[in-house]
mmCIF file as gemmi writes it, N, C-alpha and C atoms, coordinates in Angstrom:
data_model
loop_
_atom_site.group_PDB
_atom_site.id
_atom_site.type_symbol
_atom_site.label_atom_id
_atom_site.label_alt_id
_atom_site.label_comp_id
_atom_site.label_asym_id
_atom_site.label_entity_id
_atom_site.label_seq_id
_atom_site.pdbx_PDB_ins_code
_atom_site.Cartn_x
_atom_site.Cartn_y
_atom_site.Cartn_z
_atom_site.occupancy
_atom_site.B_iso_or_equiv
_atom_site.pdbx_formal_charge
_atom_site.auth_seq_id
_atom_site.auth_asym_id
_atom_site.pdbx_PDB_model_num
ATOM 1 N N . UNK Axp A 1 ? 125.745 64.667 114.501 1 0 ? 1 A 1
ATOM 2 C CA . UNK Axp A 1 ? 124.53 65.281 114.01 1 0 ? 1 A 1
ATOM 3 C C . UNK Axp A 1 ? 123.552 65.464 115.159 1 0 ? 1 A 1
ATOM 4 N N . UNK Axp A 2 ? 122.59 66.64 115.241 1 0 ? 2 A 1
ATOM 5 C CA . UNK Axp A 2 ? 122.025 66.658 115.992 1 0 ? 2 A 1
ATOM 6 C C . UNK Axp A 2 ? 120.342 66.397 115.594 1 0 ? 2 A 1
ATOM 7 N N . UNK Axp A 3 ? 119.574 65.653 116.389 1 0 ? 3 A 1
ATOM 8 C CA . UNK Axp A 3 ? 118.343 65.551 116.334 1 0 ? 3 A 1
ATOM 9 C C . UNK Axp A 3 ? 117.537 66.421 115.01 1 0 ? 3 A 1
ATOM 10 N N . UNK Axp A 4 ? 117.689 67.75 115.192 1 0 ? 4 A 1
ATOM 11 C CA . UNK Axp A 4 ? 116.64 68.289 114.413 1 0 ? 4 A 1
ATOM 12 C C . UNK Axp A 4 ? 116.979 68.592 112.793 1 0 ? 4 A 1
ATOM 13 N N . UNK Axp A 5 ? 117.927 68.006 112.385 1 0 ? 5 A 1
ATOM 14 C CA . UNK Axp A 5 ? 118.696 67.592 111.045 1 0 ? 5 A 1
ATOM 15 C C . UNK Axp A 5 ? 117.986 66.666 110.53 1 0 ? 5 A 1
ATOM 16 N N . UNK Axp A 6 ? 118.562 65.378 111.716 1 0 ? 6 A 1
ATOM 17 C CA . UNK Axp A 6 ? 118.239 64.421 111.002 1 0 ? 6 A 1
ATOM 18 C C . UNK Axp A 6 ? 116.397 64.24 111.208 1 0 ? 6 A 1
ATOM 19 N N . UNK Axp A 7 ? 115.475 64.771 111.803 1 0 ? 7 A 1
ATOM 20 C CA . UNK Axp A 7 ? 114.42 64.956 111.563 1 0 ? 7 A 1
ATOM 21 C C . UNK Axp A 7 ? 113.976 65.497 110.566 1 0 ? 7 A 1
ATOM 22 N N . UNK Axp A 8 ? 114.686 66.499 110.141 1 0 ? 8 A 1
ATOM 23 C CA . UNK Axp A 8 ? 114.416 67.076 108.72 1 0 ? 8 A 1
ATOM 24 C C . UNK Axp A 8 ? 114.426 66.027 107.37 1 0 ? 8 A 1
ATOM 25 N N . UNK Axp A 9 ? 115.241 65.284 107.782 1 0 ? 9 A 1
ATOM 26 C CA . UNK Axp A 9 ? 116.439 64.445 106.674 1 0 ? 9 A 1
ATOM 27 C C . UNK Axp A 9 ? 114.561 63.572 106.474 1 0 ? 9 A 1
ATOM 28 N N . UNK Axp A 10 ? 114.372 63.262 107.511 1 0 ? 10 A 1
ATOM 29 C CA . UNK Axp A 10 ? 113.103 62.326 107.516 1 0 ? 10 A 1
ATOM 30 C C . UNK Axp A 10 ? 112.177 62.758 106.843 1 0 ? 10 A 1
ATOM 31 N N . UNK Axp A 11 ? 111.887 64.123 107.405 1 0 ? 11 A 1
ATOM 32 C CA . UNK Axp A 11 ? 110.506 64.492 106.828 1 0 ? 11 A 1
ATOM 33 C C . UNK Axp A 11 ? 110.747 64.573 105.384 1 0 ? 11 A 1
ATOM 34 N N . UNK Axp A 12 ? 111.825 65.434 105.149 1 0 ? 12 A 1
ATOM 35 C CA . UNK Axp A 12 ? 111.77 65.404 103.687 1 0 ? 12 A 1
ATOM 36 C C . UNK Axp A 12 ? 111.892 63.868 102.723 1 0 ? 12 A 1
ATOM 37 N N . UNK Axp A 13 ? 112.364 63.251 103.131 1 0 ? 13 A 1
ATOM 38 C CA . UNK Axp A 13 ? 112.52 61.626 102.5 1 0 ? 13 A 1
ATOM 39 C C . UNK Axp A 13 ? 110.935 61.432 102.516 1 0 ? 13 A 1
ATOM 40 N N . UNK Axp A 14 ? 110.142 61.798 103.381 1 0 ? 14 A 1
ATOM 41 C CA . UNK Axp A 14 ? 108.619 60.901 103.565 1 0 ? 14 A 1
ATOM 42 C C . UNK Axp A 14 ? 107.806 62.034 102.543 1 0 ? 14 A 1
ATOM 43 N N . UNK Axp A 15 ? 108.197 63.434 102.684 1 0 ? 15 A 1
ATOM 44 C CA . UNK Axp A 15 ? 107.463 63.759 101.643 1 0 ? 15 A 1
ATOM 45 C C . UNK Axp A 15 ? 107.655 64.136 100.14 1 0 ? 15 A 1
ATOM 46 N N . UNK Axp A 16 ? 109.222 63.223 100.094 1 0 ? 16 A 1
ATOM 47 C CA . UNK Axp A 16 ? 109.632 62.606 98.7 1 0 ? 16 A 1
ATOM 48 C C . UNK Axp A 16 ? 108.774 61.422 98.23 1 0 ? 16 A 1
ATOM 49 N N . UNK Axp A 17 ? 108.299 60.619 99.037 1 0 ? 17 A 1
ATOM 50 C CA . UNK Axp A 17 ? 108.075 59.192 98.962 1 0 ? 17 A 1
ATOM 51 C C . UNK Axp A 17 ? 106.591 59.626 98.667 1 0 ? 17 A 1
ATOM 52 N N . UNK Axp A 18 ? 105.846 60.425 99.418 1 0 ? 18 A 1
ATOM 53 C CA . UNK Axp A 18 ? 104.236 61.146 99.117 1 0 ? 18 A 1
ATOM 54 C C . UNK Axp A 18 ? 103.834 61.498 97.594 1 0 ? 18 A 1
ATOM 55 N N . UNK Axp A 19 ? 105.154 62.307 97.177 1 0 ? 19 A 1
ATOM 56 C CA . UNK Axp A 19 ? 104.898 62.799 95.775 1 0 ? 19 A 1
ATOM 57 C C . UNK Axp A 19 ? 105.053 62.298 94.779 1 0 ? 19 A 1
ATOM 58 N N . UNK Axp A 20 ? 106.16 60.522 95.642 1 0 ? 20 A 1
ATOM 59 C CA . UNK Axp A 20 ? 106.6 59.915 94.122 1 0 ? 20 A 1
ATOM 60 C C . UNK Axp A 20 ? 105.43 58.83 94.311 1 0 ? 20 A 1
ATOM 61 N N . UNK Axp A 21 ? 104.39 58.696 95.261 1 0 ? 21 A 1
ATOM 62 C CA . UNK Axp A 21 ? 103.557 57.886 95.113 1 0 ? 21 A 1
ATOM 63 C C . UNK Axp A 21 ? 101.696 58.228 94.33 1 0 ? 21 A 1
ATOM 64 N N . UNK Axp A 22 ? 101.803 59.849 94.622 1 0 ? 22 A 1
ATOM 65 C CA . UNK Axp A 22 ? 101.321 60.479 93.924 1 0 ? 22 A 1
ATOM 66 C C . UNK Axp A 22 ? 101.326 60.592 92.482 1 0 ? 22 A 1
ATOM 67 N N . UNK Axp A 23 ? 102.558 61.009 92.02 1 0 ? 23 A 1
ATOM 68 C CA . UNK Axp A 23 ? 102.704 60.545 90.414 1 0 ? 23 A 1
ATOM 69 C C . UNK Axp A 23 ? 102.189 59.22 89.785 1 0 ? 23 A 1
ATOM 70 N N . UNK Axp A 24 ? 102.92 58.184 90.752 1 0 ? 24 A 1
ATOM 71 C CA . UNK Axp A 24 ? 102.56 56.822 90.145 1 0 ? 24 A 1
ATOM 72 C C . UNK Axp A 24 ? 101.08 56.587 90.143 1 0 ? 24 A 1
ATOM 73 N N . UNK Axp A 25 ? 100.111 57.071 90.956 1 0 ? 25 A 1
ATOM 74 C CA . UNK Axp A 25 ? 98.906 57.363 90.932 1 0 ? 25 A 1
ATOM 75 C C . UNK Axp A 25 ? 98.634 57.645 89.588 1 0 ? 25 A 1
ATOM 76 N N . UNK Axp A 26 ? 98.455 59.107 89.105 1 0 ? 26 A 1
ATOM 77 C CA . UNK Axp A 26 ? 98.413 60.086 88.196 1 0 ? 26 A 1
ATOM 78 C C . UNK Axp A 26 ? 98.777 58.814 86.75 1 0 ? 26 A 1
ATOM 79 N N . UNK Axp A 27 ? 100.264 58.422 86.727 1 0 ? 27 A 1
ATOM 80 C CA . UNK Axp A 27 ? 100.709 57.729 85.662 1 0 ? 27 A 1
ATOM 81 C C . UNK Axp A 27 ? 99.719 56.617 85.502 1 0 ? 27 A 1
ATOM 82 N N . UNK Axp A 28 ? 99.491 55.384 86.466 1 0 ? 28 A 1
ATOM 83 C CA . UNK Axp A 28 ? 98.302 54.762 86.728 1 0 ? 28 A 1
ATOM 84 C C . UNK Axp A 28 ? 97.236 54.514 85.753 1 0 ? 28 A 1
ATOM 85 N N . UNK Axp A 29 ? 96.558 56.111 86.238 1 0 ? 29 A 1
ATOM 86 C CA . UNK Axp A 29 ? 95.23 56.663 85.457 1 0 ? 29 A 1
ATOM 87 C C . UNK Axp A 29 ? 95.8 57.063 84.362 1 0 ? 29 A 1
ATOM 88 N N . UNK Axp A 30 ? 96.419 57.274 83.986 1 0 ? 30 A 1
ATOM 89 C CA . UNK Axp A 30 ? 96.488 57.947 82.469 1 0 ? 30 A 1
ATOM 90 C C . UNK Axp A 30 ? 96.595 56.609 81.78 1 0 ? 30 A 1
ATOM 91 N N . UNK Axp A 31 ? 97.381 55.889 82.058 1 0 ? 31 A 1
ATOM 92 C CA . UNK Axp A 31 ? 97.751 54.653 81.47 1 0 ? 31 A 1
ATOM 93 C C . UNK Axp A 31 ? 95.979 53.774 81.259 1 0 ? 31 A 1
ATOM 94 N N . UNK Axp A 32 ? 95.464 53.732 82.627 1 0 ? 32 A 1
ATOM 95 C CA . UNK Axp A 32 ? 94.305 53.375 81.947 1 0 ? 32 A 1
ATOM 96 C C . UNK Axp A 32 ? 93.156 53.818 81.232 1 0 ? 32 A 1
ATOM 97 N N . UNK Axp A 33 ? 93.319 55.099 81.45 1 0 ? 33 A 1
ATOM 98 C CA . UNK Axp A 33 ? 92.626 55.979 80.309 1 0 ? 33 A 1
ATOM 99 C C . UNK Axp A 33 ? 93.286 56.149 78.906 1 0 ? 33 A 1
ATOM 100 N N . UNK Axp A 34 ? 93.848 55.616 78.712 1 0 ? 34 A 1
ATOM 101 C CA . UNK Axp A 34 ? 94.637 55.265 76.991 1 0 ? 34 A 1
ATOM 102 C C . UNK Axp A 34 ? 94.117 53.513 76.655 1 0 ? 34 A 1
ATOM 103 N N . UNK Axp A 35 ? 94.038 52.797 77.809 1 0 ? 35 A 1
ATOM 104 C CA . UNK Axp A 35 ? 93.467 51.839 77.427 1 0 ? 35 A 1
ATOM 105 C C . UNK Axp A 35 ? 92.407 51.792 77.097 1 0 ? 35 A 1
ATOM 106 N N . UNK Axp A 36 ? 91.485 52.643 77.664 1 0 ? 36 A 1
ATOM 107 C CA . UNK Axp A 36 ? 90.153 52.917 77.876 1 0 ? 36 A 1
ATOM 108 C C . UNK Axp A 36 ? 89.538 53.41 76.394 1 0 ? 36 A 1
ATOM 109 N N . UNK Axp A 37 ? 90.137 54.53 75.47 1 0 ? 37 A 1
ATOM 110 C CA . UNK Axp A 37 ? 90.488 54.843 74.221 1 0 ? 37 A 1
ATOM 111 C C . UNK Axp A 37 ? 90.797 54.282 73.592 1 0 ? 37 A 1
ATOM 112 N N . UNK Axp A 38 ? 91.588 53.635 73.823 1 0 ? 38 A 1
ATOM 113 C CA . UNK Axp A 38 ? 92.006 52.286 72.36 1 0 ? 38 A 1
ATOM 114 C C . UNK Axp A 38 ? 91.28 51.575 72.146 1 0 ? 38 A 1
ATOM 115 N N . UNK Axp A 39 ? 90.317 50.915 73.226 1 0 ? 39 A 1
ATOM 116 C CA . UNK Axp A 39 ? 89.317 50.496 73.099 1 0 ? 39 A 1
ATOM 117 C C . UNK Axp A 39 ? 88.145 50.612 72.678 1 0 ? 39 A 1
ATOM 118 N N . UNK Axp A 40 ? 87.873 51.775 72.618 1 0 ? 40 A 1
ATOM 119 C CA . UNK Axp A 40 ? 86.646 52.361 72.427 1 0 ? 40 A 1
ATOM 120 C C . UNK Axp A 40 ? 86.902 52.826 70.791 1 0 ? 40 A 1
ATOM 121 N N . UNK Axp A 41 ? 88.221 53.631 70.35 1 0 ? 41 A 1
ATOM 122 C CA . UNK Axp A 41 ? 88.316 53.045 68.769 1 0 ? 41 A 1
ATOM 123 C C . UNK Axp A 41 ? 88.535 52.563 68.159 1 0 ? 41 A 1
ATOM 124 N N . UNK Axp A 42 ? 88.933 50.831 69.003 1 0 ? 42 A 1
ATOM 125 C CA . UNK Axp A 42 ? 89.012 49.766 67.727 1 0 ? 42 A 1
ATOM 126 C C . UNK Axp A 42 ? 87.37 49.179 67.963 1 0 ? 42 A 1
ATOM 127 N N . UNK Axp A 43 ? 86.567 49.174 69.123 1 0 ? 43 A 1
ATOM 128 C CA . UNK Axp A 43 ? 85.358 49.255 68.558 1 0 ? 43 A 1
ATOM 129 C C . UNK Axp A 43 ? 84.311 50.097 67.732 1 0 ? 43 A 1
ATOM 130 N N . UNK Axp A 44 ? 85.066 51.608 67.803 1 0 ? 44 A 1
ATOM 131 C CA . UNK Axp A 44 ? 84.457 52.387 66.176 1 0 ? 44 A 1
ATOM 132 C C . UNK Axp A 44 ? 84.676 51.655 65.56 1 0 ? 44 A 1
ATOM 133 N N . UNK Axp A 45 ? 86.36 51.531 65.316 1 0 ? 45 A 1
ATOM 134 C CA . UNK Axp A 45 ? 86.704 50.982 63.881 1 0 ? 45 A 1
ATOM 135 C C . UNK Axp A 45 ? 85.926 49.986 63.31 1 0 ? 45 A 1
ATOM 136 N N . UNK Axp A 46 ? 85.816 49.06 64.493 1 0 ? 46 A 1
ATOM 137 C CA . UNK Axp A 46 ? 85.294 47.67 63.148 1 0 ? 46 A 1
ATOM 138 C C . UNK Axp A 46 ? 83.652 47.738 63.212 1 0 ? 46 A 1
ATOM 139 N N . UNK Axp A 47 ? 83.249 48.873 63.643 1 0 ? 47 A 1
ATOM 140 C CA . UNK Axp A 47 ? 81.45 48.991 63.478 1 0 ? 47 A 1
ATOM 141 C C . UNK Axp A 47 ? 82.148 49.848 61.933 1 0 ? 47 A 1
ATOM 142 N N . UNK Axp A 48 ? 82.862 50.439 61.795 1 0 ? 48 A 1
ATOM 143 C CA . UNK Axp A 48 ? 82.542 51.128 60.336 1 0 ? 48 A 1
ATOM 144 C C . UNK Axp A 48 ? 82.672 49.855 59.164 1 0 ? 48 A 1
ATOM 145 N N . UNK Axp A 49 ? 81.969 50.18 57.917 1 0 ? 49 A 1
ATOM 146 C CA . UNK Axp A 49 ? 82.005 49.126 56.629 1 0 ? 49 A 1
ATOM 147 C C . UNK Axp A 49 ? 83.13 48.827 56.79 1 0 ? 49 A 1
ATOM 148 N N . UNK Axp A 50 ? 83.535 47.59 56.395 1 0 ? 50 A 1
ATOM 149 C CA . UNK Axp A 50 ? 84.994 46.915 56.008 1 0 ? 50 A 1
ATOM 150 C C . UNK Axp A 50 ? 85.186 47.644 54.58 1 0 ? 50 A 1
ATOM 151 N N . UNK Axp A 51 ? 84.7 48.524 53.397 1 0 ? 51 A 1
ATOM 152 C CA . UNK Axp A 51 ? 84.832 48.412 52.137 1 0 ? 51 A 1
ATOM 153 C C . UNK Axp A 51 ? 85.383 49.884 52.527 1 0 ? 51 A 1
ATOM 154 N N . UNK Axp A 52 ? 84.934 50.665 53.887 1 0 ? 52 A 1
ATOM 155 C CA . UNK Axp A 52 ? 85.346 52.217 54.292 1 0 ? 52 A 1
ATOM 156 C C . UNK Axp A 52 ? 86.322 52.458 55.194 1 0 ? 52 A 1
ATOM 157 N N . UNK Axp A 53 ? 87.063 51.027 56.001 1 0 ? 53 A 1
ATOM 158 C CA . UNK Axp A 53 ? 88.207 51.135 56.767 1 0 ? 53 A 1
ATOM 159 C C . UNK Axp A 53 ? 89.26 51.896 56.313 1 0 ? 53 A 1
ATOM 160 N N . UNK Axp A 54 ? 89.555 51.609 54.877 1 0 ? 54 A 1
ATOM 161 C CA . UNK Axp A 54 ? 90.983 52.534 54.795 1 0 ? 54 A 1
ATOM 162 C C . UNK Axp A 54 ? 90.69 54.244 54.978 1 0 ? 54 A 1
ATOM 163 N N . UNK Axp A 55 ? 89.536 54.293 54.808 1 0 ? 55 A 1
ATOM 164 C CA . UNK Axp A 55 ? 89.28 56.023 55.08 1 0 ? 55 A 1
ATOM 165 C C . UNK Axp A 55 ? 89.067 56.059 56.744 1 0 ? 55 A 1
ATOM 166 N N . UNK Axp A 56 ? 88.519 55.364 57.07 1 0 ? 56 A 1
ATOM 167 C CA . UNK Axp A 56 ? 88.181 55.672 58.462 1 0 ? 56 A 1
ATOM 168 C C . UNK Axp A 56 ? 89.541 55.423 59.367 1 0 ? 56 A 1
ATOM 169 N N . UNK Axp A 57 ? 90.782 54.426 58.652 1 0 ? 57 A 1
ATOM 170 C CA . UNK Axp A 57 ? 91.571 54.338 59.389 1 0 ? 57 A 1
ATOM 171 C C . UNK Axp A 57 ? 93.122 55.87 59.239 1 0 ? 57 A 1
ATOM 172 N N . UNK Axp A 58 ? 92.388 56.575 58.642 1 0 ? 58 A 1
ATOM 173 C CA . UNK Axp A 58 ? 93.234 57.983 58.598 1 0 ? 58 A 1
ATOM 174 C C . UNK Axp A 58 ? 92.796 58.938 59.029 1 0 ? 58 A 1
């Protein structure tokens, strides 16, 4: 093999490794922005009446 192959072979591996660290980023944030939501409507939920949960919970 000559040099400018396996330079290629590199670059592309490193800017495999860029994009799959990018995603995990992205996945990350989403993941804590669903936490972030769940949170925020199980504190709706239990500010609404306990006698109006079953409506509020549909």
């Amino acid at each position: 093999m000559t040099p400018a192959p396996v330079e290629l072979a590199v670059d592309i591996r490193k800017e495999i490794a860029h994009r799959n660290g990018e995603a995990d980023d992205l996945r990350l944030r989403a993941v804590e922005r669903a936490g972030i939501d769940a949170g925020l409507a199980q504190r709706r939920f239990m500010l609404v009446d306990p006698n109006n949960r079953l409506v509020a919970a549909t």
